[in-house]
Coordinates of C-alpha atoms and ligand atoms in Angstrom, one line a residue:
X1 CA 21.4 -4.8 -27.6
X2 CA 20.4 -5.4 -23.9
X3 CA 17.0 -6.9 -23.0
X4 CA 14.5 -4.9 -21.0
X5 CA 12.8 -6.6 -18.1
X6 CA 9.4 -6.5 -16.4
X7 CA 9.2 -7.8 -12.8
X8 CA 6.5 -8.0 -10.1
X9 CA 7.6 -6.2 -6.9
X10 CA 4.9 -7.5 -4.6
X11 CA 3.2 -10.9 -4.2
X12 CA 2.2 -11.4 -7.8
X13 CA -0.8 -10.3 -9.8
X14 CA 0.5 -6.7 -10.0
X15 CA -0.7 -6.3 -13.6
X16 CA 2.5 -7.5 -15.4
X17 CA 0.4 -8.9 -18.3
X18 CA -1.1 -5.5 -19.1
X19 CA 2.3 -3.8 -19.1
X20 CA 4.1 -6.5 -21.1
X21 CA 1.2 -6.4 -23.7
X22 CA 1.4 -2.6 -23.8
X23 CA 5.2 -2.5 -24.2
X24 CA 5.3 -5.5 -26.5
X25 CA 4.0 -3.3 -29.3
X26 CA 7.5 -1.9 -29.4
X27 CA 9.4 -5.1 -28.9
X28 CA 10.2 -8.0 -31.4
X29 CA 10.9 -10.8 -28.9
X30 CA 9.1 -11.4 -25.5
X31 CA 10.4 -14.1 -23.2
X32 CA 9.2 -15.8 -20.0
X33 CA 12.1 -17.0 -17.9
X34 CA 10.6 -18.7 -14.8
X35 CA 7.5 -20.1 -13.2
X36 CA 4.9 -22.1 -15.0
X37 CA 1.1 -22.1 -15.4
X38 CA 0.8 -21.0 -11.8
X39 CA 1.0 -17.5 -13.4
X40 CA -2.1 -15.9 -14.7
X41 CA -1.5 -12.7 -16.8
X42 CA -4.6 -10.8 -17.9
X43 CA -4.7 -8.6 -20.9
X44 CA -7.7 -6.5 -21.9
X45 CA -7.9 -4.9 -25.3
X46 CA -11.0 -3.1 -26.5
X47 CA -13.1 -4.8 -23.8
X48 CA -11.9 -8.3 -24.7
X49 CA -10.1 -10.2 -21.9
X50 CA -7.4 -12.8 -22.5
X51 CA -5.7 -14.8 -19.7
X52 CA -2.3 -16.2 -20.3
X53 CA -0.5 -18.7 -18.1
X54 CA 2.5 -19.9 -20.1
X55 CA 2.6 -18.1 -23.3
X56 CA 4.3 -14.7 -23.0
X57 CA 2.1 -11.7 -23.0
X58 CA 3.7 -10.5 -26.2
X59 CA 1.5 -12.9 -28.2
X60 CA -1.1 -10.2 -29.1
X61 CA 1.6 -8.3 -31.0
X62 CA 1.4 -10.2 -34.3
X63 CA 5.0 -9.3 -35.2
X64 CA 6.6 -10.5 -31.9
X65 CA 8.3 -13.9 -31.3
X66 CA 7.4 -15.3 -27.9
X67 CA 9.9 -17.5 -26.1
X68 CA 9.4 -19.9 -23.2
X69 CA 12.8 -20.0 -21.6
X70 CA 14.7 -22.9 -20.0
X71 CA 13.8 -21.6 -16.5
X72 CA 10.1 -22.2 -17.0
X73 CA 8.4 -25.4 -16.0
X74 CA 6.0 -26.5 -18.8
X75 CA 2.9 -28.5 -18.4
X76 CA 2.4 -29.8 -22.0
X77 CA -1.3 -30.3 -21.3
X78 CA -1.8 -26.7 -20.1
X79 CA 0.4 -25.3 -22.9
X80 CA -1.5 -27.1 -25.7
X81 CA -4.8 -25.9 -24.2
X82 CA -3.5 -22.3 -24.2
X83 CA -2.1 -22.6 -27.7
X84 CA -5.6 -23.4 -29.0
X85 CA -6.7 -19.8 -28.5
X86 CA -4.3 -18.6 -31.2
X87 CA -4.4 -19.4 -34.8
X88 CA -1.0 -19.2 -36.3
X89 CA 1.7 -19.7 -33.8
X90 CA 4.3 -20.9 -36.4
X91 CA 7.4 -18.8 -35.8
X92 CA 5.6 -16.8 -33.1
X93 CA 6.2 -19.2 -30.3
X94 CA 9.5 -20.9 -29.4
X95 CA 10.2 -23.2 -26.4
X96 CA 13.7 -23.8 -25.0
X97 CA 14.6 -27.5 -25.3
X98 CA 16.0 -27.2 -21.7
X99 CA 12.6 -26.2 -20.1
X100 CA 11.5 -28.9 -17.7
X101 CA 8.2 -30.8 -18.0
X102 CA 5.4 -30.9 -15.5
X103 CA 3.5 -34.1 -15.6
X104 CA 0.2 -35.0 -13.9
X105 CA 2.1 -36.7 -11.1
X106 CA 3.7 -33.4 -10.2
X107 CA 0.3 -32.0 -9.7
X108 CA -0.7 -35.0 -7.7
X109 CA 2.3 -34.6 -5.4
X110 CA 1.7 -30.9 -5.0
X111 CA -1.9 -31.4 -3.9
X112 CA -1.1 -34.4 -1.7
X113 CA 1.7 -32.5 0.1
X114 CA -0.6 -29.5 0.6
X115 CA -3.1 -31.8 2.3
X116 CA -0.4 -33.3 4.5
X117 CA 0.8 -29.8 5.5
X118 CA -2.7 -29.1 7.0
X119 CA -2.9 -25.7 8.7
X120 CA 0.7 -25.0 7.5
X121 CA -0.3 -25.4 3.9
X122 CA 1.4 -22.9 1.5
X123 CA -1.7 -22.4 -0.5
X124 CA 0.0 -23.3 -3.8
X125 CA -1.9 -23.1 -7.0
X126 CA -1.8 -27.0 -7.2
X127 CA -0.2 -26.9 -10.6
X128 CA 2.8 -29.1 -9.7
X129 CA 5.2 -26.2 -9.8
X130 CA 7.2 -27.1 -6.6
X131 CA 7.5 -30.8 -7.4
X132 CA 8.6 -30.2 -11.0
X133 CA 11.3 -27.7 -9.8
X134 CA 12.3 -30.2 -7.0
X135 CA 12.8 -33.0 -9.6
X136 CA 14.8 -30.6 -11.7
X137 CA 17.1 -29.7 -8.9
X138 CA 17.4 -33.2 -7.7
X139 CA 18.4 -34.2 -11.2
X140 CA 15.4 -36.5 -11.9
X141 CA 13.3 -34.2 -14.0
X142 CA 12.8 -34.3 -17.7
X143 CA 13.4 -31.6 -20.3
X144 CA 11.1 -30.8 -23.2
X145 CA 13.9 -31.6 -25.6
X146 CA 13.8 -35.2 -24.5
X147 CA 10.5 -35.5 -26.5
X148 CA 12.9 -36.1 -29.4
X149 CA 13.4 -39.6 -28.3
X150 CA 10.2 -41.0 -26.7
X151 CA 11.5 -44.5 -26.0
X152 CA 14.4 -43.2 -23.9
X153 CA 12.2 -40.7 -22.2
X154 CA 9.5 -43.3 -21.4
X155 CA 12.2 -45.7 -20.0
X156 CA 13.5 -42.9 -17.8
X157 CA 10.1 -42.0 -16.4
X158 CA 9.4 -45.7 -15.6
X159 CA 12.8 -45.9 -13.8
X160 CA 11.9 -42.7 -11.9
X161 CA 8.7 -44.4 -10.7
X162 CA 10.6 -47.5 -9.6
X163 CA 13.1 -45.5 -7.8
X164 CA 10.4 -43.5 -6.0
X165 CA 7.9 -46.3 -5.5
X166 CA 7.7 -46.0 -1.7
X167 CA 7.3 -42.2 -1.9
X168 CA 4.4 -42.4 -4.4
X169 CA 2.8 -45.1 -2.3
X170 CA 3.0 -43.0 0.9
X171 CA 1.3 -40.1 -1.0
X172 CA -1.4 -42.4 -2.4
X173 CA -0.4 -41.7 -6.0
X174 CA -0.7 -44.5 -8.6
X175 CA 1.9 -44.3 -11.4
X176 CA 0.5 -43.9 -14.9
X177 CA 0.2 -46.9 -17.1
X178 CA 3.1 -47.3 -19.6
X179 CA 0.9 -47.4 -22.7
X180 CA -1.1 -44.4 -21.6
X181 CA 2.1 -42.5 -20.9
X182 CA 3.5 -43.4 -24.3
X183 CA 0.3 -42.1 -26.1
X184 CA 0.5 -38.9 -24.1
X185 CA 4.2 -38.4 -24.9
X186 CA 3.6 -39.1 -28.6
X187 CA 0.9 -36.4 -28.6
X188 CA 3.3 -33.9 -27.0
X189 CA 6.1 -34.8 -29.4
X190 CA 3.9 -34.3 -32.4
X191 CA 2.3 -31.0 -31.2
X192 CA 5.1 -29.3 -29.3
X193 CA 8.4 -30.5 -30.8
X194 CA 8.0 -28.2 -33.8
X195 CA 8.3 -25.2 -31.4
X196 CA 11.3 -26.5 -29.5
X197 CA 14.6 -24.8 -30.1
X198 CA 17.9 -23.8 -28.5
X199 CA 16.4 -20.6 -27.1
X200 CA 19.6 -19.3 -25.5
X201 CA 21.4 -19.4 -28.8
X202 CA 18.5 -17.8 -30.6
X203 CA 18.6 -14.9 -28.1
X204 CA 22.4 -14.5 -28.3
X205 CA 22.2 -14.3 -32.1
X206 CA 19.5 -11.7 -32.0
X207 CA 21.5 -9.7 -29.4
X208 CA 24.6 -9.8 -31.5
X209 CA 22.7 -8.7 -34.6
X210 CA 21.2 -5.9 -32.6
X211 CA 18.2 -5.4 -34.8
X212 CA 15.5 -6.8 -32.6
X213 CA 14.3 -5.5 -29.3
X214 CA 13.9 -8.0 -26.5
X215 CA 11.5 -7.9 -23.5
X216 CA 11.7 -10.3 -20.5
X217 CA 8.5 -11.0 -18.6
X218 CA 8.7 -12.1 -15.0
X219 CA 6.0 -14.2 -13.4
X220 CA 4.8 -14.1 -9.7
X221 CA 6.5 -11.3 -7.7
X222 CA 9.6 -10.5 -5.7
X223 CA 8.0 -11.4 -2.3
X224 CA 7.4 -14.9 -3.7
X225 CA 11.0 -15.4 -4.6
X226 CA 12.4 -18.8 -3.4
X227 CA 15.4 -17.0 -1.8
X228 CA 14.4 -13.5 -1.1
X229 CA 10.6 -13.9 -0.5
X230 CA 8.7 -14.9 2.6
X231 CA 10.1 -18.4 2.7
X232 CA 8.6 -21.1 2.9
X233 CA 5.4 -19.2 1.7
X234 CA 6.9 -18.6 -1.7
X235 CA 7.0 -20.2 -5.1
X236 CA 9.8 -22.5 -6.2
X237 CA 11.7 -20.2 -8.6
X238 CA 13.8 -17.0 -8.5
X239 CA 11.2 -14.5 -9.4
X240 CA 13.5 -11.5 -9.2
X241 CA 15.3 -10.0 -12.2
X242 CA 18.3 -12.2 -11.6
X243 CA 16.2 -15.2 -12.5
X244 CA 16.1 -13.9 -16.1
X245 CA 19.8 -14.7 -16.4
X246 CA 19.6 -18.3 -15.4
X247 CA 16.2 -18.8 -16.9
X248 CA 17.2 -17.8 -20.4
X249 CA 21.0 -18.1 -20.4
X250 CA 21.8 -14.4 -20.4
X251 CA 24.6 -12.6 -18.6
X252 CA 23.9 -9.8 -16.1
X253 CA 25.2 -7.3 -18.6
X254 CA 22.6 -8.5 -21.1
X255 CA 19.9 -6.9 -19.0
X256 CA 18.9 -3.4 -19.8
X257 CA 16.1 -1.3 -18.3
X258 CA 14.2 -3.0 -15.4
X259 CA 10.6 -1.9 -14.8
X260 CA 9.0 -3.0 -11.5
X261 CA 5.3 -3.5 -11.5
X262 CA 3.3 -2.6 -8.4
X263 CA -0.3 -2.2 -7.5
X264 CA -1.3 1.1 -5.8
X265 CA -2.2 -1.2 -2.9
X266 CA -1.2 -4.8 -2.1
X267 CA -2.6 -8.3 -2.5
X268 CA -1.5 -11.8 -1.8
X269 CA -3.0 -15.2 -2.7
X270 CA -2.2 -18.2 -0.5
X271 CA -0.7 -18.2 3.0
X272 CA 2.2 -16.4 4.6
X273 CA 3.0 -13.0 6.1
X274 CA 1.4 -9.9 4.7
X275 CA 2.0 -7.0 7.1
X276 CA -0.4 -4.5 5.6
X277 CA -3.3 -6.9 5.1
X278 CA -6.7 -5.3 5.9
X279 CA -9.0 -8.0 7.3
X280 CA -12.0 -5.8 7.8
X281 CA -14.5 -4.0 5.5
X282 CA -11.7 -1.9 3.9
X283 CA -10.0 -5.1 2.7
X284 CA -13.4 -6.3 1.4
X285 CA -13.9 -3.0 -0.4
X286 CA -10.4 -3.3 -2.1
X287 CA -11.2 -6.8 -3.1
X288 CA -14.6 -5.8 -4.6
X289 CA -13.4 -2.6 -6.4
X290 CA -10.2 -4.4 -7.6
X291 CA -12.0 -7.6 -8.6
X292 CA -9.3 -9.4 -6.6
X293 CA -10.0 -13.0 -7.5
X294 CA -7.1 -15.2 -8.9
X295 CA -6.8 -15.5 -12.7
X296 CA -5.4 -19.0 -12.3
X297 CA -7.4 -20.5 -9.3
X298 CA -10.3 -18.1 -8.8
X299 CA -9.4 -17.8 -5.1
X300 CA -10.2 -14.5 -3.4
X301 CA -7.0 -12.5 -3.0
X302 CA -6.0 -11.1 0.4
X303 CA -6.0 -7.3 0.2
X304 CA -4.2 -4.4 2.1
X305 CA -2.3 -1.2 1.8
X306 CA 0.8 -0.3 -0.2
X307 CA 3.9 -1.5 1.7
X308 CA 6.6 0.9 0.9
X309 CA 9.2 -0.9 3.0
X310 CA 8.7 -4.1 1.0
X311 CA 8.5 -2.2 -2.3
X312 CA 11.8 -0.4 -1.6
X313 CA 13.4 -3.8 -0.8
X314 CA 12.1 -5.2 -4.1
X315 CA 13.3 -2.2 -6.1
X316 CA 16.8 -2.8 -4.7
X317 CA 16.7 -6.5 -5.3
X318 CA 15.6 -6.1 -8.9
X319 CA 17.6 -2.9 -9.6
X320 CA 14.4 -1.2 -10.8
X321 CA 15.0 1.8 -13.1
X322 CA 11.4 2.7 -12.7
X323 CA 8.0 1.5 -11.5
X324 CA 4.6 1.1 -13.2
X325 CA 1.9 1.8 -10.6
X326 CA -1.2 -0.2 -11.5
X327 CA -4.8 -0.2 -10.5
X328 CA -4.8 3.4 -9.1
X329 CA -8.5 3.5 -10.0
X330 CA -9.3 0.8 -7.4
X331 CA -8.6 3.4 -4.7
X332 CA -11.2 5.8 -6.2
X333 CA -13.6 7.0 -3.6
X334 CA -11.5 6.0 -0.6
X335 CA -11.5 8.9 1.9
X336 CA -8.1 8.0 3.3
X337 CA -5.4 5.8 1.9
X338 CA -2.8 4.2 4.1
X339 CA 0.8 3.4 3.2
X340 CA 3.3 1.5 5.4
X341 CA 6.4 3.6 5.7
X342 CA 8.2 1.5 8.4
X343 CA 7.8 -1.5 10.6
X344 CA 7.9 -2.0 14.4
X345 CA 10.1 -5.0 15.0
X346 CA 11.6 -6.3 18.2
X347 CA 10.7 -3.0 20.0
X348 CA 12.4 -0.9 17.3
X349 CA 11.3 1.1 14.3
X350 CA 13.0 -0.3 11.1
X351 CA 12.8 0.5 7.4
X352 CA 14.1 -2.9 6.0
X353 CA 12.5 -6.3 5.4
X354 CA 13.6 -8.8 8.0
X355 CA 13.6 -12.5 7.1
X356 CA 10.8 -13.1 9.7
X357 CA 8.4 -10.7 8.2
X358 CA 5.6 -12.3 10.2
X359 CA 6.9 -10.5 13.3
X360 CA 6.6 -6.9 12.1
X361 CA 3.8 -4.4 12.7
X362 CA 3.4 -1.8 10.0
X363 CA 3.7 1.9 10.8
X364 CA 1.3 3.9 8.6
X365 CA 1.1 7.3 7.0
X366 CA -2.4 8.4 5.8
X367 CA -3.0 10.2 2.5
X368 CA -6.2 12.0 1.4
X369 CA -8.1 10.1 -1.2
X370 CA -9.7 11.3 -4.4
X371 CA -13.0 11.0 -6.3
X372 CA -12.1 9.3 -9.6
X373 CA -9.1 8.5 -11.7
X374 CA -10.6 5.6 -13.7
X375 CA -9.8 5.9 -17.4
X376 CA -7.5 8.9 -17.1
X377 CA -4.7 8.9 -19.7
X378 CA -2.8 12.2 -18.9
X379 CA -0.9 13.1 -15.8
X380 CA -2.3 16.6 -15.7
X381 CA -5.8 15.2 -15.6
X382 CA -5.2 13.3 -12.3
X383 CA -6.6 14.9 -9.2
X384 CA -4.0 16.6 -7.1
X385 CA -4.4 14.1 -4.3
X386 CA -3.6 11.2 -6.7
X387 CA -0.5 13.1 -7.9
X388 CA 0.6 13.6 -4.3
X389 CA 0.1 9.9 -3.6
X390 CA 2.2 8.8 -6.5
X391 CA 4.9 11.3 -5.7
X392 CA 5.0 10.1 -2.1
X393 CA 5.4 6.5 -3.3
X394 CA 8.3 7.6 -5.5
X395 CA 10.0 9.2 -2.5
X396 CA 9.4 6.2 -0.3
X397 CA 10.6 3.6 -2.8
X398 CA 13.4 5.9 -4.1
X399 CA 12.2 4.9 -7.6
X400 CA 10.6 6.9 -10.4
X401 CA 7.0 5.9 -11.3
X402 CA 7.1 6.1 -15.1
X403 CA 3.8 4.5 -15.8
X404 CA 0.4 4.8 -14.1
X405 CA -2.5 2.5 -15.0
X406 CA -6.1 3.6 -14.5
X407 CA -8.1 0.6 -15.8
X408 CA -7.5 -2.9 -17.1
X409 CA -7.6 -1.7 -20.7
X410 CA -4.4 -1.2 -22.7
X411 CA -5.5 2.3 -23.6
X412 CA -6.0 3.6 -20.1
X413 CA -2.4 4.2 -19.2
X414 CA -0.4 7.3 -18.4
X415 CA 3.2 7.3 -19.7
X416 CA 5.2 10.0 -17.9
X417 CA 7.9 11.8 -19.7
Ligands
GDP1 P1 -0.3 -10.3 -13.5 O1 -0.3 -11.7 -12.9 O2 0.7 -9.4 -12.8 O3 -0.3 -10.2 -15.0 O4 -1.7 -9.7 -13.0 P2 -3.2 -10.4 -13.1 O5 -3.6 -10.4 -14.5 O6 -3.2 -11.7 -12.4 O7 -4.0 -9.5 -12.2 C1 -4.2 -8.1 -12.5 C2 -5.7 -7.8 -12.7 O8 -5.9 -6.4 -12.7 C3 -6.1 -8.2 -14.1 O9 -7.5 -8.6 -14.0 C4 -6.0 -7.0 -14.9 O10 -6.9 -7.0 -16.0 C5 -6.4 -6.0 -13.9 N1 -5.7 -4.6 -14.1 C6 -4.5 -4.3 -14.6 N2 -4.3 -3.0 -14.5 C7 -5.4 -2.5 -14.0 C8 -5.8 -1.1 -13.7 O11 -5.0 -0.2 -13.8 N3 -7.0 -1.0 -13.1 C9 -7.9 -2.0 -12.9 N4 -9.0 -1.7 -12.3 N5 -7.5 -3.3 -13.2 C10 -6.3 -3.5 -13.7
IMO2 P1 1.4 -14.2 -11.5 O1 2.5 -14.4 -12.5 C1 0.1 -14.6 -7.3 C2 1.5 -18.1 -5.1 C3 0.5 -19.1 -4.7 C4 1.1 -19.6 -3.4 C5 2.6 -19.6 -3.7 C6 3.2 -20.9 -4.2 O2 0.0 -14.3 -12.0 O3 1.6 -13.0 -10.7 P2 3.0 -22.4 -6.4 O4 1.8 -22.9 -7.1 O5 3.8 -21.4 -7.2 O6 3.8 -23.4 -5.8 O7 2.4 -21.5 -5.2 O8 2.8 -18.7 -4.8 N1 1.5 -17.8 -6.6 C7 1.1 -16.6 -7.1 N2 0.4 -15.6 -6.5 N3 0.4 -14.5 -8.6 C8 1.1 -15.6 -9.2 O9 1.5 -15.5 -10.5 C9 1.4 -16.7 -8.4 N4 2.0 -17.9 -8.7 C10 2.1 -18.5 -7.5 O10 -0.8 -18.5 -4.5 O11 0.9 -18.7 -2.4
MG3 MG1 -1.6 -13.1 -12.1

């Protein structure tokens, strides 16, 4: 049985956590396939808020098994902290032995490099994501499965520090002391190794048996993809649907329905191009009404209008079968709502995403606003202006909007037939 997939189609924080949690009630296995604790996925059930960074958002379904795939970079420290929130994770959390480890020095490199970049800083989350993926790709990273043999792992890390001595010195980073590192690794081995498995094989077996439904949970968003996003202002993994294949060991034909998650407007945290950004009071109003402050870093998110050109590009890249439109209630009370339907670029009007997105000017169409959609659970109860807005976004993105979300709560969701 093919695995269904959830993917962010903007710059992250679209509301993936809410939808994965909602859908997870019908799935048996939920997997993260890329990213790390740079992600912050928020779930609200009966007024109680839970923020997840590494553990898949299926964890609130007591029957689901949650998998951290090989494409994820894992900070053992962050994971252990997150695990403390849940009582019995035995059999409910599995970690691929091929997932790479994030150590404190990766965080230190991340922050030191951001300081050196000065005004060109990417605005990373400072979680060591880029440096951990860099070490993986340059074949000097360490996999979580290596915790099985601490002596060898420790020796490798010490060799790594020797080989990169000049680099660490230039960044002002002091290598950890051997004994401290050993104690740390021992702790990780003891606490995490019981969860470490061959996750790819586990998934293949489940797919062959065909009894269990599998859901794949993307982190970040399409426009932050290392290849297809606004490079270099991106994260260090393939955030698009294709990342699920490499990040879990699945073949393209193993992927079933793809649902893209989009906000009814747009946000971005960190630097880089954002054509529809509203720098004035309307942007402030979106930030306030949408509580647009990062789940991971608390930073204020940049806010602006729905970018239908970028959304259409993302739907094509991910092969979205449908979209979930989130946070429609945040537009409550706006008299007019703008949507970018094209860009002006090099003196021409275009409807595609060029690789130098910083050089486009959005072309807007204005829609009438509505009074209130907050908490609405049925399509027919939506004001006609909201229905028209949603239908226009479907036309512009050429993708059906199958889910509409009207509050953070799991219950406040319209599932369209
Ligand atoms: P993710 O990273 O894609 O999982 O999204 P985040 O959790 O970082 O950010 C989305 C925020 O919007 C969270 O605080 C959610 O609780 C909240 N949220 C999700 N859906 C809705 C919605 O329909 N309306 C409102 N007002 N908030 C929502
Ligand atoms: P979720 O899964 C929004 C952004 C950072 C920065 C860039 C690179 O919650 O949607 P990194 O630390 O990954 O090297 O930072 O990517 N970023 C996110 N923005 N949501 C996220 O995750 C993000 N994860 C990383 O702000 O601009
Ligand atoms: Mg988030």
